[in-house]
mmCIF file of C-alpha atoms and ligand atoms in Angstrom:
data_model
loop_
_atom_site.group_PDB
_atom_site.id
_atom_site.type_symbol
_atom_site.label_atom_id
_atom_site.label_comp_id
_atom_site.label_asym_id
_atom_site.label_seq_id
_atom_site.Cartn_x
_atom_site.Cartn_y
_atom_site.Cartn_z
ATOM 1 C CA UNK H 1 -22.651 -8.844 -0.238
ATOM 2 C CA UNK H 2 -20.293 -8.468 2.672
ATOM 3 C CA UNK H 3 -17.565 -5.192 3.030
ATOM 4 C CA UNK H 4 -14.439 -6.186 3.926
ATOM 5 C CA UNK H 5 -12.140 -3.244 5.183
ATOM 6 C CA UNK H 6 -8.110 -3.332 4.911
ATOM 7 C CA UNK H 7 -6.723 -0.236 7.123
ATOM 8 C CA UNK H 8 -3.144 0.143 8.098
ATOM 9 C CA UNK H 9 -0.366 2.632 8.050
ATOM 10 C CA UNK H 10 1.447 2.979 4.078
ATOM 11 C CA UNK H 11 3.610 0.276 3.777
ATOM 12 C CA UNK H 12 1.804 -2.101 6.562
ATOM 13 C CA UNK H 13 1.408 -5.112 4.581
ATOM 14 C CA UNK H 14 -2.726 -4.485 2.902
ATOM 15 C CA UNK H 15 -1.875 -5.544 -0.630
ATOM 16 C CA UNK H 16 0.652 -7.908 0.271
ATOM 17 C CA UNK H 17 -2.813 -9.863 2.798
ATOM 18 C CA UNK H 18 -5.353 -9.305 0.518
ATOM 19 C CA UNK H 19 -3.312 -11.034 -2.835
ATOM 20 C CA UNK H 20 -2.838 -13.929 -0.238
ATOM 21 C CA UNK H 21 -6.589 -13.469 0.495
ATOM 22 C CA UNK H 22 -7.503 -13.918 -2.817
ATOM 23 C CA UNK H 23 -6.415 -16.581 -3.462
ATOM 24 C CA UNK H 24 -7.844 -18.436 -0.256
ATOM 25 C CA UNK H 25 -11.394 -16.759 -1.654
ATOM 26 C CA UNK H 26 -10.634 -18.503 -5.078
ATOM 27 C CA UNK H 27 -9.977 -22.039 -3.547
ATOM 28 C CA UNK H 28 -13.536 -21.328 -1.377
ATOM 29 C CA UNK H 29 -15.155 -20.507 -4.285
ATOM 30 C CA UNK H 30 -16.237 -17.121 -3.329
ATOM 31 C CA UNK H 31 -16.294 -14.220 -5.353
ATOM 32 C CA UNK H 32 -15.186 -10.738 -4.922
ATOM 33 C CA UNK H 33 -14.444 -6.912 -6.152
ATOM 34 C CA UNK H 34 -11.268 -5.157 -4.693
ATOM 35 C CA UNK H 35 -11.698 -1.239 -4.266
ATOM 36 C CA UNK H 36 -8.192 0.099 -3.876
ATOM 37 C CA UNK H 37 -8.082 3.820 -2.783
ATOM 38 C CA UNK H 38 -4.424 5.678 -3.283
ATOM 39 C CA UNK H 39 -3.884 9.131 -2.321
ATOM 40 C CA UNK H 40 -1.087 9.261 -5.458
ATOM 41 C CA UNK H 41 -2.223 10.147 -8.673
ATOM 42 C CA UNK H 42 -0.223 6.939 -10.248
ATOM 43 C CA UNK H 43 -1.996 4.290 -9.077
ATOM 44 C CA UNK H 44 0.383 0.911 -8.022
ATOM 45 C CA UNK H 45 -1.568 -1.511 -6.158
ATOM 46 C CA UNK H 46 -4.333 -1.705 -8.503
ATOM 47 C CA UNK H 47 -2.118 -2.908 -11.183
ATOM 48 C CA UNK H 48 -0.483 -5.273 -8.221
ATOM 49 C CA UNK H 49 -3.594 -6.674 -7.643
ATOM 50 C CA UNK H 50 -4.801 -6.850 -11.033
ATOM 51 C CA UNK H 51 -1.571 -9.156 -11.261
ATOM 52 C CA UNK H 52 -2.834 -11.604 -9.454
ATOM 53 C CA UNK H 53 -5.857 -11.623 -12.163
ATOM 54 C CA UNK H 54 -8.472 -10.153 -9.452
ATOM 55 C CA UNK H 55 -11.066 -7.362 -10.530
ATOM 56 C CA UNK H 56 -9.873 -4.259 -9.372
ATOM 57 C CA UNK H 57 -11.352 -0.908 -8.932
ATOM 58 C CA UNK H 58 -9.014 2.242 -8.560
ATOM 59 C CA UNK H 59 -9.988 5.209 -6.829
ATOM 60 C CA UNK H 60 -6.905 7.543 -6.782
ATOM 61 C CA UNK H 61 -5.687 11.181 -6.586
ATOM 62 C CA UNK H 62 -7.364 11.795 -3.107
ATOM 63 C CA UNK H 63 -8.345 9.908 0.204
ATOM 64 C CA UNK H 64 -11.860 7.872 -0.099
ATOM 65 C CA UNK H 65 -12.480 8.911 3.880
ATOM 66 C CA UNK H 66 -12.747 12.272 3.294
ATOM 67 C CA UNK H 67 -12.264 14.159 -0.033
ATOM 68 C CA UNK H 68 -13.469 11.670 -2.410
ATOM 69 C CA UNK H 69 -16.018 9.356 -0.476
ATOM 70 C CA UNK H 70 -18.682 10.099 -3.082
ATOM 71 C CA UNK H 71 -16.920 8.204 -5.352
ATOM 72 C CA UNK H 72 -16.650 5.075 -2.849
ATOM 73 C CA UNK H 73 -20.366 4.836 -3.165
ATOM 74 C CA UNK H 74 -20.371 5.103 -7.018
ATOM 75 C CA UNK H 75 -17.815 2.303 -6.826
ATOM 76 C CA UNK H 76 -19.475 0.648 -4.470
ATOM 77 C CA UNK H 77 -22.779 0.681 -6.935
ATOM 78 C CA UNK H 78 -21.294 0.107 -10.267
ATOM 79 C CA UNK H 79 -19.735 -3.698 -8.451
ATOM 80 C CA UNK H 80 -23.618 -4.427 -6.896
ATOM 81 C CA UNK H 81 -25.045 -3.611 -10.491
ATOM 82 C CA UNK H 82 -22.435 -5.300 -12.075
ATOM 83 C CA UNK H 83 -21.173 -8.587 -10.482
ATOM 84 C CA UNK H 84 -23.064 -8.941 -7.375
ATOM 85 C CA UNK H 85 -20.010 -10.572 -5.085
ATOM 86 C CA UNK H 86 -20.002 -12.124 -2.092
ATOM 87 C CA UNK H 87 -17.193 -10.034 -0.828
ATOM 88 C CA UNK H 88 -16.292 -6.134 -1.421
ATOM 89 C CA UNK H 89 -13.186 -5.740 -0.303
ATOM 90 C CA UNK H 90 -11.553 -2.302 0.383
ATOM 91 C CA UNK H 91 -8.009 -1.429 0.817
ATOM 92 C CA UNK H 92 -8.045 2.235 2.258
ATOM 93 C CA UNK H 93 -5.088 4.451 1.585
ATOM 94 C CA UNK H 94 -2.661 4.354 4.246
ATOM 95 C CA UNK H 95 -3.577 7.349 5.371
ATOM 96 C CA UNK H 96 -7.057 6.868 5.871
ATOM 97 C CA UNK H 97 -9.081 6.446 9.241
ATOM 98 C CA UNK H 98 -11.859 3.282 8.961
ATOM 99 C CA UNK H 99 -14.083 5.341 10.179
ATOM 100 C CA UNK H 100 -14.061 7.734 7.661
ATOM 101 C CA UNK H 101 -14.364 5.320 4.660
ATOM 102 C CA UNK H 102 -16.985 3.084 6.800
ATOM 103 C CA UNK H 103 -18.912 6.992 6.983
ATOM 104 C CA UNK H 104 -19.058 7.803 3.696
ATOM 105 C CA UNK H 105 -20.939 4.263 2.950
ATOM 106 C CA UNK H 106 -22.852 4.219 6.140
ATOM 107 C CA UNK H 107 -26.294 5.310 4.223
ATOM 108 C CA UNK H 108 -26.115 2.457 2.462
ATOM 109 C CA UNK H 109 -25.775 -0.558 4.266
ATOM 110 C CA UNK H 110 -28.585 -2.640 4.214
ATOM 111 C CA UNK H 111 -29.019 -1.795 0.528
ATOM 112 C CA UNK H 112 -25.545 -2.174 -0.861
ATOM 113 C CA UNK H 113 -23.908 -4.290 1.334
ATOM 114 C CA UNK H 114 -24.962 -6.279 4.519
ATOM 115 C CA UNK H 115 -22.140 -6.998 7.578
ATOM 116 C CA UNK H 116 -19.178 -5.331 7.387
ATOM 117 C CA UNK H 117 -15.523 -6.102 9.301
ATOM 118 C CA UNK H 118 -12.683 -3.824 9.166
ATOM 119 C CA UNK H 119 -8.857 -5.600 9.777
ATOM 120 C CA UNK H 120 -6.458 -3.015 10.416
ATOM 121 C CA UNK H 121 -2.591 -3.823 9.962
ATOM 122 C CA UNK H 122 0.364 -3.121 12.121
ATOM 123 C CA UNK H 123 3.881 -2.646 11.220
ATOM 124 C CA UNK H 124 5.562 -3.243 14.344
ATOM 125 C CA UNK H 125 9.013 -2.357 12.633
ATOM 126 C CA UNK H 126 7.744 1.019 12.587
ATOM 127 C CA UNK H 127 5.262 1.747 15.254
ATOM 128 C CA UNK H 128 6.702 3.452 17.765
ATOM 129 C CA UNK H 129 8.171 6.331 14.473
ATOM 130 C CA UNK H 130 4.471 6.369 14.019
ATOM 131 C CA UNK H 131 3.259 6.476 17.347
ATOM 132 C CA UNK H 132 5.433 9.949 17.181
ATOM 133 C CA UNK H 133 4.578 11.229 13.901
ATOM 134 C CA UNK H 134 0.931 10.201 13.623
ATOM 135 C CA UNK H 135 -1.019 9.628 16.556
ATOM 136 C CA UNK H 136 -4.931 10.492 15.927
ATOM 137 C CA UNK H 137 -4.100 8.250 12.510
ATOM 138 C CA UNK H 138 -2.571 5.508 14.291
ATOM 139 C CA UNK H 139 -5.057 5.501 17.276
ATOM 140 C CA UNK H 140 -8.273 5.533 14.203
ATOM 141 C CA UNK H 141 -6.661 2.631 12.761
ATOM 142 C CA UNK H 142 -6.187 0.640 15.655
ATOM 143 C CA UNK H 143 -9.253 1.850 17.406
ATOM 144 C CA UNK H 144 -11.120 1.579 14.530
ATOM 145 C CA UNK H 145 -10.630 -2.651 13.570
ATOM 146 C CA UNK H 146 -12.368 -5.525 14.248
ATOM 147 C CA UNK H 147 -9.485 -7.597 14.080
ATOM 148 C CA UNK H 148 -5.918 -6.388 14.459
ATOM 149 C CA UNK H 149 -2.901 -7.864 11.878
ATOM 150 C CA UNK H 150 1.021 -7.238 12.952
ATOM 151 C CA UNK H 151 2.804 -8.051 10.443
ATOM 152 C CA UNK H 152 5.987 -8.400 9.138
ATOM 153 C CA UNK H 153 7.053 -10.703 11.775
ATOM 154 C CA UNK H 154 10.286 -12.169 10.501
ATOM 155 C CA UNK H 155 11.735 -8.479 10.638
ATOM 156 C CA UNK H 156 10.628 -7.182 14.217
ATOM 157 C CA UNK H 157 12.694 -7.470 17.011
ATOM 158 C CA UNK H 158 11.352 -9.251 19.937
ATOM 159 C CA UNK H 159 11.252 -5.635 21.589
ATOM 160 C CA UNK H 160 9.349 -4.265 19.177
ATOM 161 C CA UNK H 161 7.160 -7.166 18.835
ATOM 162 C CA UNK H 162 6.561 -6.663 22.798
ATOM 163 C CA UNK H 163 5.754 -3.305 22.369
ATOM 164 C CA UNK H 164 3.308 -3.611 19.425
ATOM 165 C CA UNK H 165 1.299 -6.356 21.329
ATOM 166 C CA UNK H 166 1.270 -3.516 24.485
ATOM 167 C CA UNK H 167 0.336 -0.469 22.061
ATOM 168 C CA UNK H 168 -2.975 -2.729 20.979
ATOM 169 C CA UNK H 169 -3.481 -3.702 23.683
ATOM 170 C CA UNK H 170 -3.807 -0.473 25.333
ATOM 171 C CA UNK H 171 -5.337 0.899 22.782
ATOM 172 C CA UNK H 172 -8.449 -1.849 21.257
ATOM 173 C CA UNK H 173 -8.040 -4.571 23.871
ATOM 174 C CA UNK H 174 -11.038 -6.436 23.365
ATOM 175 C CA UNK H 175 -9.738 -6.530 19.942
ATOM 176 C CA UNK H 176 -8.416 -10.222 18.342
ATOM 177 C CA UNK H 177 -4.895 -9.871 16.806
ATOM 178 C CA UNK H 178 -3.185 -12.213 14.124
ATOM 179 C CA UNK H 179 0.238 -11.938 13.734
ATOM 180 C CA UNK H 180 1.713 -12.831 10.332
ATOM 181 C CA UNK H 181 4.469 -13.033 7.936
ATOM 182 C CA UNK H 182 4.556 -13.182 4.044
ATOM 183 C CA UNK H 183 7.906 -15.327 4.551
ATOM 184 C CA UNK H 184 5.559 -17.973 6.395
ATOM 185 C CA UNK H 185 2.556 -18.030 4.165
ATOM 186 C CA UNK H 186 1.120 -20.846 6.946
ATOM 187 C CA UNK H 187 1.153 -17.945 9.513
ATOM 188 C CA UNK H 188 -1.494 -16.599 7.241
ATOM 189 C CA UNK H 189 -4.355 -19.400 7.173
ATOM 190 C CA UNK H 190 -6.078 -18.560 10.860
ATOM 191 C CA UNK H 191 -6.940 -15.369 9.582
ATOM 192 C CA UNK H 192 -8.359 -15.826 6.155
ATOM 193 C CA UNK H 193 -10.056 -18.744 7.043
ATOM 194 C CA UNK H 194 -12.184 -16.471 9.672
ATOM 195 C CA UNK H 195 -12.134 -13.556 6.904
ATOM 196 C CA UNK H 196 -13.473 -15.936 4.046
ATOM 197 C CA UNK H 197 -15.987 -17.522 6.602
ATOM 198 C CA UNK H 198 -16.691 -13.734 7.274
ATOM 199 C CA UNK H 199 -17.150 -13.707 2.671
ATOM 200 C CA UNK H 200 -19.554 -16.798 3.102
ATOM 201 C CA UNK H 201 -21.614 -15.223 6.110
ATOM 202 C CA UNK H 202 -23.713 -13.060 3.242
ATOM 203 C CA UNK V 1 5.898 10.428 -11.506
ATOM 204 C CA UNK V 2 6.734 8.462 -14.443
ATOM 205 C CA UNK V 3 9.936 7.753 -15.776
ATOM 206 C CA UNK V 4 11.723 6.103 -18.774
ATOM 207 C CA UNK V 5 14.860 4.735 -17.449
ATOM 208 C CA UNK V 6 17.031 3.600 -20.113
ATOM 209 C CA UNK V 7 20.718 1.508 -19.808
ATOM 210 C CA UNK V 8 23.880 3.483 -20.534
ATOM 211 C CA UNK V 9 24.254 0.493 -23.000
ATOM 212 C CA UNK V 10 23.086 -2.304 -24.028
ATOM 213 C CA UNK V 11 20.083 -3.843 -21.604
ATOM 214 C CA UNK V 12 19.830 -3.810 -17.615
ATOM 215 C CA UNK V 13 20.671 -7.664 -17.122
ATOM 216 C CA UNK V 14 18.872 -7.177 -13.913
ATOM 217 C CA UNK V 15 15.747 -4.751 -13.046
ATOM 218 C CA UNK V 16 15.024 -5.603 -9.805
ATOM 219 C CA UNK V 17 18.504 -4.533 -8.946
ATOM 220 C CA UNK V 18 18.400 -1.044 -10.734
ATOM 221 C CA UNK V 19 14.918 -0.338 -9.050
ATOM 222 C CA UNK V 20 16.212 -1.809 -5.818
ATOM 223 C CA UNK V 21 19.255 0.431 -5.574
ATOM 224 C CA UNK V 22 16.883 3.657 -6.920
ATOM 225 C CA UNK V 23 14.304 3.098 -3.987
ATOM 226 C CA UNK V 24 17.329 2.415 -1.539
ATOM 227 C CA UNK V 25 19.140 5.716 -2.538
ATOM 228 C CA UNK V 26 15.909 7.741 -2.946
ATOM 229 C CA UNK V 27 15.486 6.506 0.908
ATOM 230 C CA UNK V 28 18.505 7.343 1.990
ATOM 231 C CA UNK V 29 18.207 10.776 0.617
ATOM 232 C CA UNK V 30 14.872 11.487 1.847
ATOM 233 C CA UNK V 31 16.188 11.138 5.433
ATOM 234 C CA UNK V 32 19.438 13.037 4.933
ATOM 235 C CA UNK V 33 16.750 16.229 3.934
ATOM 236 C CA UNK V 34 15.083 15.486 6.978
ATOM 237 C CA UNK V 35 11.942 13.209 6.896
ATOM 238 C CA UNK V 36 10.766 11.917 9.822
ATOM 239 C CA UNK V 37 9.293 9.083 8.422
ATOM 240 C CA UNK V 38 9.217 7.221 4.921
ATOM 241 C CA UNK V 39 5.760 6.698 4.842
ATOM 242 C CA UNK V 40 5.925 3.860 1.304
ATOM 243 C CA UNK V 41 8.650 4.588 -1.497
ATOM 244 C CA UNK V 42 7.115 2.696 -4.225
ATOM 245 C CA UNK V 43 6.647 1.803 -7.988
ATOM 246 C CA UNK V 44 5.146 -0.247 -11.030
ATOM 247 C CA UNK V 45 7.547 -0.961 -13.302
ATOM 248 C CA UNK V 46 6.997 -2.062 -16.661
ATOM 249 C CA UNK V 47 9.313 -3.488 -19.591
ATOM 250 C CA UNK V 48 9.095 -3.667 -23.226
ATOM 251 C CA UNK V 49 8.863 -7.302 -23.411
ATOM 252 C CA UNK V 50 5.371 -6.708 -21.152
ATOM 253 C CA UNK V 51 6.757 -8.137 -18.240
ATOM 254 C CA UNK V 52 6.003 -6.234 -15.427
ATOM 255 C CA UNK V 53 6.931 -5.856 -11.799
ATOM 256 C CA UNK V 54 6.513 -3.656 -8.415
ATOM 257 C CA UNK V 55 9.414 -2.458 -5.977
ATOM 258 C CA UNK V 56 8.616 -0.894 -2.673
ATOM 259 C CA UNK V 57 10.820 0.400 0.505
ATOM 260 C CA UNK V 58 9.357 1.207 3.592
ATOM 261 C CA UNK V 59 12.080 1.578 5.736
ATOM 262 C CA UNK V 60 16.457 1.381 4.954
ATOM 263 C CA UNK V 61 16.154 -0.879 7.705
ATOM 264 C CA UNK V 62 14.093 -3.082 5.691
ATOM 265 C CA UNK V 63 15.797 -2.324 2.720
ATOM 266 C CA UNK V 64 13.997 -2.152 -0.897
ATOM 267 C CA UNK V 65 12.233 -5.186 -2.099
ATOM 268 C CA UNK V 66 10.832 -6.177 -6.093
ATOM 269 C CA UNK V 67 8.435 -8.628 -6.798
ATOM 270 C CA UNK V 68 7.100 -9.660 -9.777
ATOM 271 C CA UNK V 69 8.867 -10.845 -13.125
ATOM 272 C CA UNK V 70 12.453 -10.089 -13.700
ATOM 273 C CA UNK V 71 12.229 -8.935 -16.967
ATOM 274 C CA UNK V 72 16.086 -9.516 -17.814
ATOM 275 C CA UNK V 73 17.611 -7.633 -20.444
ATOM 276 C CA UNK V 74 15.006 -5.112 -20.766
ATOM 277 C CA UNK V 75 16.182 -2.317 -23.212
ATOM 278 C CA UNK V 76 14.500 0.155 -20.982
ATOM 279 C CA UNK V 77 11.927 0.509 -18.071
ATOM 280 C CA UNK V 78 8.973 2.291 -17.641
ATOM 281 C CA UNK V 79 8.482 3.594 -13.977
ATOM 282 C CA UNK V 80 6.020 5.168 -12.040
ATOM 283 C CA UNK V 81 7.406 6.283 -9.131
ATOM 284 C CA UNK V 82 5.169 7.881 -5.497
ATOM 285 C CA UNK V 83 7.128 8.400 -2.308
ATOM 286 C CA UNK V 84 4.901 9.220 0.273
ATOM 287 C CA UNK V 85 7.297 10.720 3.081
ATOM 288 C CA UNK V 86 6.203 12.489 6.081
ATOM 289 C CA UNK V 87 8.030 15.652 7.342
ATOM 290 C CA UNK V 88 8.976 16.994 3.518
ATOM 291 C CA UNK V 89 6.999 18.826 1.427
ATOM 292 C CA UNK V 90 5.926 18.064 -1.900
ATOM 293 C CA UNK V 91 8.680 20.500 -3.549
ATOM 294 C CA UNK V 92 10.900 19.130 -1.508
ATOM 295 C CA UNK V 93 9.940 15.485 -2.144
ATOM 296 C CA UNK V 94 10.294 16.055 -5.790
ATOM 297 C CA UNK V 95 14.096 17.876 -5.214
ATOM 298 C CA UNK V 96 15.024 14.842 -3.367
ATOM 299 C CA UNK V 97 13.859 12.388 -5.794
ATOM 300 C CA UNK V 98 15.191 14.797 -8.863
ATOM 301 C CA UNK V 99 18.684 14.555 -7.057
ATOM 302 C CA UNK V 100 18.641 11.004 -6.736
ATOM 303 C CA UNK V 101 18.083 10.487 -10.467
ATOM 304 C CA UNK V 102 20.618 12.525 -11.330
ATOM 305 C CA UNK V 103 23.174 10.911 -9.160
ATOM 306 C CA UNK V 104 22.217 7.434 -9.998
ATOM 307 C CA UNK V 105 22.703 8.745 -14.285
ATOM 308 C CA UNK V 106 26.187 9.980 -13.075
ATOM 309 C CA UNK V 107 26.750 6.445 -11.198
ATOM 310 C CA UNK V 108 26.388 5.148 -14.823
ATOM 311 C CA UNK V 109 23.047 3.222 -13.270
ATOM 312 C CA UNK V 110 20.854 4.635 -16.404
ATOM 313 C CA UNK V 111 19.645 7.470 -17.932
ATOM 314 C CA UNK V 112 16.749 9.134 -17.013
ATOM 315 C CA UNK V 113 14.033 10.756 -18.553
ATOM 316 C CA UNK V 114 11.049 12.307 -17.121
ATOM 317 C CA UNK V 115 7.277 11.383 -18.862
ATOM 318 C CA UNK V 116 5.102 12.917 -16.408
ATOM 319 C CA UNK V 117 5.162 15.055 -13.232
ATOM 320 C CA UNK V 118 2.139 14.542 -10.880
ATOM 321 C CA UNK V 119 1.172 16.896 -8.201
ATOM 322 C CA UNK V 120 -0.033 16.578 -4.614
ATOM 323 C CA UNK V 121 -3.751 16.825 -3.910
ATOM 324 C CA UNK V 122 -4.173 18.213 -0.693
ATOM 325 C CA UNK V 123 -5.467 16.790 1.972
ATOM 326 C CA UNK V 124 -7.343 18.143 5.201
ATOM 327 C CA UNK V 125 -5.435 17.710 8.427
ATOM 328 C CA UNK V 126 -8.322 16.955 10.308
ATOM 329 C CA UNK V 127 -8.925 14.638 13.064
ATOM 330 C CA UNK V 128 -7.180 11.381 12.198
ATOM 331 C CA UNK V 129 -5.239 12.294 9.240
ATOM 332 C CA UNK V 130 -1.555 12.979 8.733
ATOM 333 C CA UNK V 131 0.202 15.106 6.563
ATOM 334 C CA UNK V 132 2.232 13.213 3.624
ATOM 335 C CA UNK V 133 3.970 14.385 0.153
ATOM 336 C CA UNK V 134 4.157 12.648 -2.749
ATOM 337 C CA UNK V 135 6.694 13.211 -5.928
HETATM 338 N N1 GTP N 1 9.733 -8.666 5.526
HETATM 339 C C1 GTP N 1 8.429 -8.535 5.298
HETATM 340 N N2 GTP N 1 8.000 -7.635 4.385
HETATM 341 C C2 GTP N 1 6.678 -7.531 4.185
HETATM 342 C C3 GTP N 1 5.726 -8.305 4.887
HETATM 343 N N3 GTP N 1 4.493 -7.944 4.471
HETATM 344 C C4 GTP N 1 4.671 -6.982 3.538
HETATM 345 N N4 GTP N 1 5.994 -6.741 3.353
HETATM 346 C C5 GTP N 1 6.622 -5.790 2.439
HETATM 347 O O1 GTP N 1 6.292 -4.491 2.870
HETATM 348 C C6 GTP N 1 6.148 -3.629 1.760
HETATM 349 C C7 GTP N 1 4.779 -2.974 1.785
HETATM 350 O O2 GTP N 1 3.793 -3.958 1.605
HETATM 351 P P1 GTP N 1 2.393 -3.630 0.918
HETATM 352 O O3 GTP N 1 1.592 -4.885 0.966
HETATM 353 O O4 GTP N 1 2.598 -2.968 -0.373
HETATM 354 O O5 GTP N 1 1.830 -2.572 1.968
HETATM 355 P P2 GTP N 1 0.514 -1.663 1.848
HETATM 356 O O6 GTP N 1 -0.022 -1.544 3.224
HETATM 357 O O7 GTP N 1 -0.397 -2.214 0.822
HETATM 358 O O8 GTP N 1 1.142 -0.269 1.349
HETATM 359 P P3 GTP N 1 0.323 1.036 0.851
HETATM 360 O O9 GTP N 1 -0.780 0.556 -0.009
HETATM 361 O O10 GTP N 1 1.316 1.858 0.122
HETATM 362 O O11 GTP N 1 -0.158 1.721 2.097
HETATM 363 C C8 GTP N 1 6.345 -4.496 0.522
HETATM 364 O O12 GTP N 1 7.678 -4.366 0.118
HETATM 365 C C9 GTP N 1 6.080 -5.893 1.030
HETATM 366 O O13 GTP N 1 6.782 -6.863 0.282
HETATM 367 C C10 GTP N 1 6.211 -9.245 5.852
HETATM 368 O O14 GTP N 1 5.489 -9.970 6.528
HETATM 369 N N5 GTP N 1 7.569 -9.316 6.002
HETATM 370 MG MG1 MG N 2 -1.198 -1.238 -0.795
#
């Protein structure tokens, strides 16, 4: 089994990429288990992704980087007893650093997972607020992926997009980054084909 | 949070658009007191029929979007509500999103109920972490 990492600001676009993901690892015939971590007590995207008819863990009332990483690896052992996928697939709170959750499972790799790939989204409509408001976050995330997503292209300015190529740039720039749009699901295929060939790689 | 949102009468012909304007005005509201940043207004919302759907706002820019089924004519809606905003506290959070029920009930939007009132967990503000309320 491979871990597959989705980081990013709240609101970035995870759930919306890994439902389209999904459904790409469906057509590929892979197989997979979807952690989703929200610091809320309610959870929402686990019920959003269970939507889509996908296999959904919830891990909720607390970030899985920090307070709560023991029960990542509980998690993270009940799906290798249970199913054995191809593909674990994490979406971190919003508010998490990759670092953190990649930490807290460290011990086991080898054992409950093999390779591991973290893609960290980018809201460019937002950026620079965030830039302001939370820089060590922002700077983890970004710093922190092996391949960089902006998204929501269809609302950024050109400006902003300028400046959201610059900030990654500056800040991971041997780092590959997609750019994509859930109005132009075609924008989309680069990138899962690379993160379902990353599924198949186990 | 979770909420029962019921019509003044009759059904809510349209959900999405009652959820819609709740997230929009909850925004708006959560900047006048002074956030610096919506971090992800958002909810599950669920109908009697069992169709089911999720809205979300991220920004007023990008205004409040719902996705899922429409469930027309529902006779009331289930909601469970998070607004993760920086800059407000969790008191104040709740205040703001309090207020906006109440306006949106004297609109003649719906009538509200409260089910369940959730509260923060904290959460360390160590290196790489931000600090963010939830109602
Ligand atoms: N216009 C536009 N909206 C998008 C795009 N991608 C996502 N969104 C919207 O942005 C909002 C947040 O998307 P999510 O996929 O829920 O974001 P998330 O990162 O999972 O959010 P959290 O889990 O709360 O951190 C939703 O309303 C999406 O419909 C995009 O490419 N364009
Ligand atoms: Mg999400």
């Amino acid at each position: 089994m491979n871990l597959l990492l989705f980081s990013g600001f709240l609101g970035s676009g995870k759930t919306t990429l890994i439902r389209a993901f999904a459904q790409r690892l469906t057509d590929e015939g892979l197989t997979a288990c979807f952690i989703v971590n929200e610091v809320g007590e309610v959870g929402i995207d686990g019920r959003v992704l269970g939507d889509g008819g996908l296999d959904v863990y919830e891990i909720t009332a607390g970030c899985i980087c920090c307070e709560i990483a023991s029960s990542l690896v509980t998690t993270a052992e009940q799906i290798v007893e249970r199913y054995h996928p191809d593909l674990m697939i994490i979406e971190a709170s919003g508010i998490a650093a990759p670092e953190g959750v990649l930490k807290a499972l460290a011990h086991r790799r080898g054992e409950l997972f093999q390779d591991q790939l973290v893609v960290s989204l980018v809201d460019p409509t937002r950026l620079e607020m965030l830039l302001a408001v939370a820089l060590p976050l922002t700077e983890a995330q970004i710093g922190g992926a092996d391949e960089l997503v902006i998204t929501k292209l269809d609302e950024a300015t050109p400006d902003e997009l300028a400046a959201a190529r610059k900030t990654l740039r500056d800040l991971a720039p041997q780092t590959r980054v997609s750019e994509i749009t859930s109005e132009n699901p075609d924008s989309f295929l680069p990138l899962l084909g690379r993160l379902a060939t990353f599924g198949a790689s186990n | 949070m979770r909420l029962r949102l019921a019509p003044p009468q009759g059904a809510f012909a349209e959900p999405h658009e009652v959820i819609c304007a709740l997230l929009e005005e909850l925004g708006r509201r959560t900047e006048s007191a002074g956030a610096s940043l919506i971090g992800h207004l958002k909810c599950y919302v669920d109908a009697p029929s069992g169709e089911s759907f999720h809205g979300s706002l991220t920004s007023l820019r990008s205004g409040p979007r719902c996705r899922g089924e429409r469930a027309q004519g529902a006779t009331s809606l289930t909601v469970d509500l998070t607004a993760l905003v920086y800059g407000l506290s969790a008191d104040q959070v709740e205040a703001v999103t309090l207020a906006t029920l109440r306006h949106m009930q004297e609109q003649g939007r719906f009538e509200w109920e409260l089910r369940e009132l959730n509260h923060e967990h904290g959460h360390d503000q160590g290196d790489g972490h931000a600090h963010h309320h939830e109602a």
